[in-house]
Short mmCIF file of C-alpha atoms in Angstrom, two decimals:
data_model
loop_
_atom_site.label_atom_id
_atom_site.label_comp_id
_atom_site.label_asym_id
_atom_site.label_seq_id
_atom_site.Cartn_x
_atom_site.Cartn_y
_atom_site.Cartn_z
CA MET A 1 19.82 -23.47 50.43
CA ARG A 2 18.35 -26.43 47.90
CA GLY A 3 15.20 -24.39 47.68
CA ILE A 4 16.88 -20.51 46.73
CA GLU A 5 19.08 -22.89 43.73
CA LEU A 6 15.77 -24.34 42.93
CA GLU A 7 13.44 -20.79 42.48
CA ILE A 8 16.75 -19.24 40.90
CA GLU A 9 17.21 -22.02 38.16
CA GLN A 10 13.41 -21.58 37.40
CA ILE A 11 13.54 -17.92 37.38
CA LYS A 12 16.56 -18.59 34.91
CA GLN A 13 14.50 -20.73 32.68
CA ARG A 14 11.25 -18.38 32.85
CA SER A 15 13.87 -15.67 31.35
CA ARG A 16 15.08 -17.31 28.77
CA GLN A 17 11.82 -18.44 27.60
CA ASP A 18 10.60 -14.74 27.98
CA GLU A 19 13.41 -13.52 26.01
CA SER A 20 12.79 -16.54 23.36
CA GLU A 21 9.20 -15.81 23.14
CA ALA A 22 10.04 -11.82 22.62
CA VAL A 23 12.55 -12.93 19.76
CA GLN A 24 9.72 -14.61 17.71
CA ARG A 25 7.46 -11.60 18.24
CA MET A 26 10.08 -9.39 16.95
CA LYS A 27 10.80 -11.85 14.06
CA LEU A 28 7.17 -11.68 13.57
CA ILE A 29 6.36 -7.77 13.87
CA LYS A 30 9.55 -7.59 11.31
CA SER A 31 7.81 -9.88 8.97
CA GLU A 32 4.48 -8.06 9.28
CA THR A 33 5.79 -4.78 8.78
CA GLU A 34 8.06 -5.77 5.65
CA GLN A 35 4.58 -7.41 4.31
CA LEU A 36 2.88 -4.08 5.07
CA ARG A 37 5.91 -1.76 3.55
CA ARG A 38 5.46 -3.97 0.30
CA GLU A 39 1.57 -3.61 -0.06
CA ASN A 40 1.82 0.03 0.87
CA ALA A 41 4.45 0.18 -2.15
CA ARG A 42 1.72 -1.71 -4.34
CA LEU A 43 -1.03 0.11 -3.54
CA LYS A 44 0.93 3.77 -4.15
CA LEU A 45 1.71 2.75 -7.76
CA LEU A 46 -1.89 1.27 -8.11
CA ASN A 47 -3.00 4.91 -7.08
CA ALA A 48 -0.47 6.22 -9.40
CA ARG A 49 -2.14 4.44 -12.34
CA GLU A 50 -5.46 5.01 -11.63
CA ARG A 51 -4.79 9.20 -10.82
CA ALA A 52 -3.27 8.73 -14.85
CA LEU A 53 -5.83 7.04 -16.31
CA SER A 54 -8.42 9.49 -14.72
CA ALA A 55 -6.55 12.29 -16.06
CA LEU A 56 -6.30 10.86 -19.10
CA ILE A 57 -10.40 10.42 -19.10
CA LYS A 58 -10.91 13.52 -18.54
CA GLN A 59 -8.78 14.98 -21.00
CA HIS A 60 -10.34 12.84 -23.63
CA CYS A 61 -13.94 12.94 -22.44
CA PHE A 62 -14.14 16.67 -21.31
CA PRO A 63 -11.31 18.57 -22.44
CA PRO A 64 -11.04 22.45 -20.91
CA GLU A 65 -13.11 24.93 -22.20
CA CYS A 66 -10.27 27.20 -23.34
CA SER A 67 -8.87 24.21 -25.70
CA SER A 68 -12.23 23.34 -27.88
CA THR A 69 -12.54 25.07 -30.75
CA PRO A 70 -16.14 25.69 -31.39
CA PRO A 71 -17.88 23.81 -34.32
CA GLN A 72 -17.48 25.76 -37.67
CA PRO A 73 -21.07 26.71 -38.89
CA THR A 74 -22.55 25.33 -41.59
CA GLU A 75 -24.18 26.86 -44.70
CA ILE A 76 -27.42 25.85 -46.12
CA ASP A 77 -26.73 24.73 -49.96
CA CYS A 78 -29.83 26.51 -51.80
CA GLY A 79 -28.41 26.21 -55.28
CA PRO A 80 -28.37 23.32 -57.93
CA SER A 81 -25.69 20.87 -57.53
CA SER A 82 -23.14 21.12 -60.43
CA PRO A 83 -22.55 17.46 -62.08
#
């Protein structure tokens, strides 16, 4: 009978240890998940900023054809200049 009681106690002890390890793993997973959420939010913000800056650069450096005004032709001045 003593052997069975000892075995039951060992099983209970292993079960408590397994449960404790599972709780620790869950805490670690939750912590890592929260860290990844924060990093994803940071990256989304950086991506939005990059897209906005890229749009501004394109707008200022490469204006669309329809909105640009053609340069005014210059006339050649052949006459004497008046003082």
